[in-house]
XYZ file of C-alpha atoms in Angstrom:
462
model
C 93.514 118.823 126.124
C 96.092 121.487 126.743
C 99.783 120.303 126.946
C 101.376 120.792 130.673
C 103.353 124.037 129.750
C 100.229 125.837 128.199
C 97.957 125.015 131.192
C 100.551 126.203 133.662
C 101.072 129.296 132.130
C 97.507 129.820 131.244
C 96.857 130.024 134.813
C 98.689 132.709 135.429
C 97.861 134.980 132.074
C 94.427 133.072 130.756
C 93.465 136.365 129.092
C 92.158 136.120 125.784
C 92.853 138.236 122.389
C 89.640 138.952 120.491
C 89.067 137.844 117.473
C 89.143 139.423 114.333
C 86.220 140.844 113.324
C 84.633 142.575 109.925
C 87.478 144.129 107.764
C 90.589 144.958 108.883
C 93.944 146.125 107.062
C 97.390 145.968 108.439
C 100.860 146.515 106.654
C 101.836 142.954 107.927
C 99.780 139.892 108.514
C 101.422 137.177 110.104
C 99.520 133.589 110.068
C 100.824 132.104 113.377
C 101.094 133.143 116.921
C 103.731 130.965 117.594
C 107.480 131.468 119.004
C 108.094 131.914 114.853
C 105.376 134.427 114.236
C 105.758 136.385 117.626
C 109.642 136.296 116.903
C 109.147 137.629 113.263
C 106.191 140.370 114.661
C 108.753 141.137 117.421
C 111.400 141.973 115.619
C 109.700 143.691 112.692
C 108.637 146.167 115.128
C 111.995 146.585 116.154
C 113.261 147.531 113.258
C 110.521 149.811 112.171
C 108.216 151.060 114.751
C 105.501 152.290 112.538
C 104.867 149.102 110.857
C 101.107 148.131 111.411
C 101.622 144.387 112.376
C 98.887 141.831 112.943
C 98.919 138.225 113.721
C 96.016 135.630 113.394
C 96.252 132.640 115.306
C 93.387 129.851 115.135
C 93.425 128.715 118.741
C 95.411 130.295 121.347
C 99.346 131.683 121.171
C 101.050 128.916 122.107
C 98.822 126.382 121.199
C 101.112 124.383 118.443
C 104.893 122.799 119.026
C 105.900 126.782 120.842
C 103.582 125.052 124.208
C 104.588 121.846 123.820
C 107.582 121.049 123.289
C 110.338 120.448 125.810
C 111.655 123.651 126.804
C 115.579 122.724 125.817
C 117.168 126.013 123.860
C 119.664 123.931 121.469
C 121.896 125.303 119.410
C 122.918 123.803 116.127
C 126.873 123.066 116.465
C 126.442 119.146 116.791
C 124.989 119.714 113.227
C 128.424 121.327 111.543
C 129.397 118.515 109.067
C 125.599 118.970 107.759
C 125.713 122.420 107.542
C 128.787 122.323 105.740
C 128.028 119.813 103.465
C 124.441 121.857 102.806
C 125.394 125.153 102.649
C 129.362 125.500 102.749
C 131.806 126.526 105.087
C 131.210 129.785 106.166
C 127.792 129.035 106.137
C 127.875 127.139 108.317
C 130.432 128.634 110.574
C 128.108 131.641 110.884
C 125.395 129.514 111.525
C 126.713 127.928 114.515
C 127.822 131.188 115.767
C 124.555 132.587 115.402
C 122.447 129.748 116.942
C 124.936 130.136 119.938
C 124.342 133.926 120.401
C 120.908 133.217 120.192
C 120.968 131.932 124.127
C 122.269 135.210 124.899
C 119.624 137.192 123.076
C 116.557 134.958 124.217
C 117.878 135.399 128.020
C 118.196 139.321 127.432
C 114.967 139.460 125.895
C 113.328 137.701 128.523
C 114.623 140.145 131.409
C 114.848 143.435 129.482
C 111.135 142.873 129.522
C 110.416 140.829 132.277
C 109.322 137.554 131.049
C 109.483 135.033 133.806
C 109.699 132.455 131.544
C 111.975 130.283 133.888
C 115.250 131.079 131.834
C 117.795 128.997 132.863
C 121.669 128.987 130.702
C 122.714 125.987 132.974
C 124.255 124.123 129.708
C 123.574 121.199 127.977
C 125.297 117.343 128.619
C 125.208 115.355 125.407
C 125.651 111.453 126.345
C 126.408 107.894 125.234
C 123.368 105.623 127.103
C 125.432 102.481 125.447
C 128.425 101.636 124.307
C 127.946 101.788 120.555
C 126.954 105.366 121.414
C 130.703 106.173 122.798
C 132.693 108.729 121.167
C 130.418 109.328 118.442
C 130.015 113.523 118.649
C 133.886 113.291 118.477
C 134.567 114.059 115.096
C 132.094 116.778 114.741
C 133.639 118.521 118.414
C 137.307 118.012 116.647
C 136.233 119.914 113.364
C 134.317 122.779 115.905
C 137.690 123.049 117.787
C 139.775 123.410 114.599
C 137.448 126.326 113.212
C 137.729 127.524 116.533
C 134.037 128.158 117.471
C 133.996 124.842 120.310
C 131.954 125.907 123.027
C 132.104 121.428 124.209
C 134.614 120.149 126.189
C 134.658 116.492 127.696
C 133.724 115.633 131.615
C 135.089 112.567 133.787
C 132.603 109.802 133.251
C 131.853 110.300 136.948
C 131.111 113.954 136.419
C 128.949 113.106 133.459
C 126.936 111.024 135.925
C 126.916 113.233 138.410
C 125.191 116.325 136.164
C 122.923 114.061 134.928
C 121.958 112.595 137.631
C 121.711 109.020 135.842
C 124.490 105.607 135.867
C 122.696 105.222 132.219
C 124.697 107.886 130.554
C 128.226 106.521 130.484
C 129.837 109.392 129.154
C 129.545 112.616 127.484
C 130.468 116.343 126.257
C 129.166 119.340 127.952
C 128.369 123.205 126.572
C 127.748 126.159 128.059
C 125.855 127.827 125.117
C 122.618 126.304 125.977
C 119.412 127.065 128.098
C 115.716 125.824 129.387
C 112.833 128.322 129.723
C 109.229 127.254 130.275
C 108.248 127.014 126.407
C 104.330 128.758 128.093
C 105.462 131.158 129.713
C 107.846 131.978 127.316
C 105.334 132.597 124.261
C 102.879 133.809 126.403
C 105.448 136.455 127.324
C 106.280 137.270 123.955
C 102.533 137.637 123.284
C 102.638 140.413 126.298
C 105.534 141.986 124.780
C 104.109 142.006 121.330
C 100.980 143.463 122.379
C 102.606 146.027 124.829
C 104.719 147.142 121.275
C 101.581 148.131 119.270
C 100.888 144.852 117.673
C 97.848 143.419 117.028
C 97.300 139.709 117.670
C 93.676 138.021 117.163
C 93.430 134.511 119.035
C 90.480 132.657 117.746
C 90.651 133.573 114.342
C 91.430 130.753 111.578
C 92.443 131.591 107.921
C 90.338 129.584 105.996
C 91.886 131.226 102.581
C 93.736 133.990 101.035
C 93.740 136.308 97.915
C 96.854 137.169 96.368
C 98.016 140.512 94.707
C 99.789 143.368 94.921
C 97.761 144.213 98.181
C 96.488 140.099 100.119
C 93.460 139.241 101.571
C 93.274 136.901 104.109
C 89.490 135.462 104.941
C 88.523 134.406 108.372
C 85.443 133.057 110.127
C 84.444 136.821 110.932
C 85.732 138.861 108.352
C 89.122 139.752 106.661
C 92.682 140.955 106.854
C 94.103 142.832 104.122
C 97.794 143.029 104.312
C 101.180 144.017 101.898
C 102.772 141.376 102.971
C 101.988 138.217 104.365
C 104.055 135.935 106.561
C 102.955 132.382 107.021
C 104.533 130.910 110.504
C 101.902 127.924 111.040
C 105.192 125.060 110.730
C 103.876 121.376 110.949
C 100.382 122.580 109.419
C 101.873 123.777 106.128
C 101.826 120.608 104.659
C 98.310 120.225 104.880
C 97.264 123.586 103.913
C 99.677 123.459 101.189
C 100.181 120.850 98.866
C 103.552 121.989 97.040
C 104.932 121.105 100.951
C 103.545 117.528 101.489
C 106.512 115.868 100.745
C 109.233 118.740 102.228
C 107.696 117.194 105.456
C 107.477 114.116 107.882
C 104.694 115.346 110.483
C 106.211 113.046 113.367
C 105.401 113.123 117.360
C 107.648 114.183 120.560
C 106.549 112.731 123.103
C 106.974 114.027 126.913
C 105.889 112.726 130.558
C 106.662 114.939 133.354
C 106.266 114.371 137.200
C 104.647 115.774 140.424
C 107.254 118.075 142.182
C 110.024 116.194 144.462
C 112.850 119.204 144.573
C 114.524 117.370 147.329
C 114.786 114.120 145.712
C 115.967 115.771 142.403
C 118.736 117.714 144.784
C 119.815 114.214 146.108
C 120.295 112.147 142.729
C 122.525 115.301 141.756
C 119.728 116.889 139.527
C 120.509 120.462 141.082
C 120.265 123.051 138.127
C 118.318 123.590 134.620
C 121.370 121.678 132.535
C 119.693 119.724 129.465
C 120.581 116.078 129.028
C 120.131 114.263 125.914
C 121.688 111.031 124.776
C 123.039 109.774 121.184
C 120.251 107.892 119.772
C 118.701 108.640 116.718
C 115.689 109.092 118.560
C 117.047 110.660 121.402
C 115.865 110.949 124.975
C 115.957 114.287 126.458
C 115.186 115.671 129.975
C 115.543 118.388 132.568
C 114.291 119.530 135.623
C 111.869 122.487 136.194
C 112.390 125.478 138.508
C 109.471 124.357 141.065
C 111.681 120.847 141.320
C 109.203 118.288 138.450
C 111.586 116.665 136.146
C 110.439 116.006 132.135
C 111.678 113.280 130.031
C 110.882 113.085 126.141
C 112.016 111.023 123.447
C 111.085 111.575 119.312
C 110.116 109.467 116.367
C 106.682 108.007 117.495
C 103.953 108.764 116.088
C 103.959 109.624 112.179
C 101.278 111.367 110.295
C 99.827 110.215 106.930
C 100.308 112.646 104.647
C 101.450 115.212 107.166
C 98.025 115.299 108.573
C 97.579 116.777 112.120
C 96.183 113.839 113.881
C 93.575 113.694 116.955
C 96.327 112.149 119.250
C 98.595 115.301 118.956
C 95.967 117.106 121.491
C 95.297 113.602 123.658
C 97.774 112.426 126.298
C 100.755 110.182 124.690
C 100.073 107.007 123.682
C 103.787 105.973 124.956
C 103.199 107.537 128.562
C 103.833 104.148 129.996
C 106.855 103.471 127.690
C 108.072 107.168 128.564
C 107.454 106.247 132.056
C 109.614 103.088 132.400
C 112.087 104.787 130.710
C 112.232 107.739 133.318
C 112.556 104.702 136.127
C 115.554 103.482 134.219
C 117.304 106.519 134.496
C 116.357 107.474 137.464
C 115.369 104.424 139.742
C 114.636 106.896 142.824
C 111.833 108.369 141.058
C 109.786 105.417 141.049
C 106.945 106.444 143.292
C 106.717 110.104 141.898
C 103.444 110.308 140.403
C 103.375 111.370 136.379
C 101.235 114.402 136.818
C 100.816 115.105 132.796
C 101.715 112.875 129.280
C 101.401 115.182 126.186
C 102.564 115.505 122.608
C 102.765 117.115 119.430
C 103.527 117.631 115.630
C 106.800 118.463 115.092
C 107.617 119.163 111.608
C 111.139 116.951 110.267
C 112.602 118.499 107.018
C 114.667 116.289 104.888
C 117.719 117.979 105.967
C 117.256 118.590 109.325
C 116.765 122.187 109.072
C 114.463 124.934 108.469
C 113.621 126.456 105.680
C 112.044 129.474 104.402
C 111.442 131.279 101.361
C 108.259 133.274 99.368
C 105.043 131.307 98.665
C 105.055 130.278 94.921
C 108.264 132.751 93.958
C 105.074 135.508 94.978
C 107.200 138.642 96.046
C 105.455 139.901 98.956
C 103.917 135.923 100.822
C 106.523 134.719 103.189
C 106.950 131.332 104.821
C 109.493 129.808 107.569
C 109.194 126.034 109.174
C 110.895 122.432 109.244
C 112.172 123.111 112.831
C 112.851 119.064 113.252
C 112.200 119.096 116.597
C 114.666 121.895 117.955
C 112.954 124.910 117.549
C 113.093 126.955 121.207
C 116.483 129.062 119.637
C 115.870 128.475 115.726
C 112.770 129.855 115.419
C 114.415 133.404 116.922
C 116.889 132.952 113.947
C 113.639 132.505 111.820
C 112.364 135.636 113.362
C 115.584 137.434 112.075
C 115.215 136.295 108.361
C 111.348 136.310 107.922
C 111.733 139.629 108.942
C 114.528 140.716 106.661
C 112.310 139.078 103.849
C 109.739 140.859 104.754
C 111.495 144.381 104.855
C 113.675 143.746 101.997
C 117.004 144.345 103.812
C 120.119 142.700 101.535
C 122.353 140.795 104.510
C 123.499 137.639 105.771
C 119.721 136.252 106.682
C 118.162 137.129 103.398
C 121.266 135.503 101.801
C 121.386 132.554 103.447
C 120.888 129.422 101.559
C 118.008 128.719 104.058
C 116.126 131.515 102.298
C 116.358 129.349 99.082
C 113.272 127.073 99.900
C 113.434 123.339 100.787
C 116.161 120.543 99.946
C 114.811 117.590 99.072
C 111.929 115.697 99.282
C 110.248 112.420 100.871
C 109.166 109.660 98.994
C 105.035 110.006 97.944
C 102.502 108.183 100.228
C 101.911 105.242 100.978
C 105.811 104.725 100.336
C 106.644 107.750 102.866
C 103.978 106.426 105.475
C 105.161 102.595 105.014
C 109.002 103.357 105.113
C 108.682 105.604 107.645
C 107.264 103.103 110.367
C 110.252 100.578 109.164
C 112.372 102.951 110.085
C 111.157 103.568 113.332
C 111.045 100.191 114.168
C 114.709 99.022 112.729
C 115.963 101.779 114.822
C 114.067 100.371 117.832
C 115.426 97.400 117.602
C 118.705 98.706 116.716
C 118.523 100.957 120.212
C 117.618 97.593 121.745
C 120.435 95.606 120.645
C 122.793 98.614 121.439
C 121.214 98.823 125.214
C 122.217 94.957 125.769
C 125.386 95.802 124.018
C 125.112 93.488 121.054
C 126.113 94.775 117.407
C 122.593 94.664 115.611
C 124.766 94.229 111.637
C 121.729 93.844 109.936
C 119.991 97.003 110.990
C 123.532 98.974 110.818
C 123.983 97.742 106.832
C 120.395 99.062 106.087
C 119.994 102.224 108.498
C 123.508 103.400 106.429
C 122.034 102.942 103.561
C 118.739 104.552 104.158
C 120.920 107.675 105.689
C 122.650 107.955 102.300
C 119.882 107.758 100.349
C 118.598 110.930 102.834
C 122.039 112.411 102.159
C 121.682 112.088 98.113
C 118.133 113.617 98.519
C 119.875 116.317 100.766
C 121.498 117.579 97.708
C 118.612 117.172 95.412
């Protein structure tokens, strides 16, 4: 089964790539033909038009978290105390700044080359659903304002509900630097523009193994792909193919619902542009209207993977479309006879810290890798674009410096232990999210979620 986004914009641009076939030799291979790989292809070619780039991807482009996710271009300021306390100060100042000027750059990209990928820099709302939830992005939005890179300001509760469209969300900040894009026809646009540059991308075409060297061979169903350097871009799936990555990982589901179109009704409950709304769970809900007037609610943390294993319910409909579906009738009551015309989800791959990370395969000078997106991804994975591809061409600046570049922080406990604590978790923080809804003060769950966050912290540092 295709996820919603991928089947819309396959109907438009079904065309296939071939696949790779007998021996073939490139100057780049990229493993991936997601928004990372087409990002890092992209902008290698920008920087050095006579590169020979190819990309293998094992289905279609699209086909992993870049066509399935929920189409909500985040940046990372929310995230400066962590970014601080991972990488320093100006670290992380730079990396806020950069993540914001990423909106700018996707949106350019898309009409400098005429992607109609539904681009849409209408903001972002981020709001308390509960009362325990109030005032908690405060601190963070203080610290942005005193390094003077805010881009948040508060709304009047009433405005809050207005945007949103919900009485659920009680309060919140908004931001300009943010966007939604149709996630399908976005990476099926950068496929377009990737091909249109020269590169080669074969769809259909698995790497079953590779060869290392000064010169690496990549083996496929059909034949090979010799390449100087090799960038890996295949995110949740590198802990399976890899087993130095198993525990950098928690393989864990997003899960999304979205509805028939009803632009009218969305126009009445004050749903009237593409802003993003999420709220301040740990497992947040998220949603957004689409340009042709469907509106898509998700929420994280469902289904976990043992051992990072892609499952068979990734590519089914989502087990929690009824819970998703309730919950899109408690936000928005007026939507309760608007069919649910798709349920999907997908692997998203959680690092320890949040982040991505990237780095060379087994300190090998010329294998590259890039992934831990934790479920924001749409405007990172341009970022991860502009490292891999400094990696890869050996330029000395601020990507290939970055601490990200330095591999992954920390690591999950082994299996079963991983597995086991992993569904506690979930669960104490359901019930906690319960409790908080009916505005009692779950003390139990609060003692041992804080100490389970600073265990995360101490292996943050690890």
């Amino acid at each position: 089964m295709r996820p919603f986004w991928l089947e819309d914009a396959l109907s438009g641009d079904g065309e296939l790539a071939p696949a790779l076939q007998g021996q073939q030799k490139a100057d780049v291979g990229i493993v991936g033909g997601g928004f990372t790989g087409l990002w890092t292809a992209i902008q290698l070619k920008q920087q050095n038009p006579a590169l020979d780039i190819a990309i293998i991807e094992s289905d279609l482009c699209g086909a992993g978290a870049s066509g399935r996710n929920g189409g909500c271009l985040l940046t990372w300021a929310t995230k400066f105390f962590t970014l601080r306390r991972l990488f320093g100060e100006a670290e992380a100042v730079r990396l806020v700044k950069a993540s914001e000027a990423v909106v700018d750059h996707i949106g350019n990209f898309c009409r400098d080359h005429k992607i109609d990928a539904e681009f849409r820099q209408d903001g972002t709302l981020y709001t308390a659903t509960a009362k325990a939830q109030l005032g908690v992005l405060d601190p963070v939005l203080e610290e942005l304002q005193r390094q003077g890179i805010s881009s948040y300001h508060a709304l009047p509760d009433a405005e809050v509900q207005r945007r949103s469209g919900s009485t659920r969300n009680l309060a919140g900040v908004f931001s300009p630097m943010a966007a939604t894009v149709h996630p399908g026809k976005l990476v099926r646009g950068l496929r377009r523009v990737a091909l249109q540059m020269g590169i080669r991308i074969y769809e259909r075409t698995p790497m079953l193994s590779f060869t290392p060297g000064a010169t690496v061979t990549l083996q496929t169903p059909a034949g090979s792909l010799q390449v100087d350097k090799m960038v890996l871009a295949i995110n949740a799936w590198m802990a399976s193919r890899f087993p130095q990555f198993e525990r950098t990982l928690a393989v864990v589901s997003s899960d999304m619902v979205i509805t028939e179109k009803c632009p009218e009704l969305l126009q009445s409950i004050g749903l009237t542009d593409g802003v993003s709304v999420l709220d301040s769970r740990t497992f947040v809900f998220y949603y957004r209207t689409t340009q042709d007037g469907r509106l898509m609610l998700g929420k994280g943390g469902n289904t976990f993977a043992w051992r990072g294993r892609i499952l068979p319910v990734f590519d089914q409909r989502s087990p929690y479309e009824q819970q998703l579906k309730r919950s899109l009738h408690e936000f928005f009551p007026a939507l309760a006879e608007v069919p649910i015309t798709a349920s999907w989800n997908g692997p998203s791959d959680r690092s320890v810290t949040g982040f991505p990370f990237f780095g060379r395969l087994n300190d090998m000078p010329n294998v590259f890798y890039g992934f831990g997106y934790s479920g924001n991804g749409v405007g990172p994975s341009y970022m991860g674009g502009q490292l891999l591809s400094s990696l890869v061409l050996g330029i000395d600046n601020a990507w290939s410096r970055s601490p990200l570049a330095a591999g992954p922080r920390g690591q999950f406990p082994p299996e079963p232990l991983r597995y086991i604590g992993s569904l506690v978790v979930r669960d104490a923080i359901r019930r906690k999210e319960l409790a908080e809804d009916q505005d009692r003060k779950p003390w139990l769950l609060d003692q041992m979620l804080s100490k389970l966050a600073n265990a995360a912290g101490k292996a943050d540092k690890a």
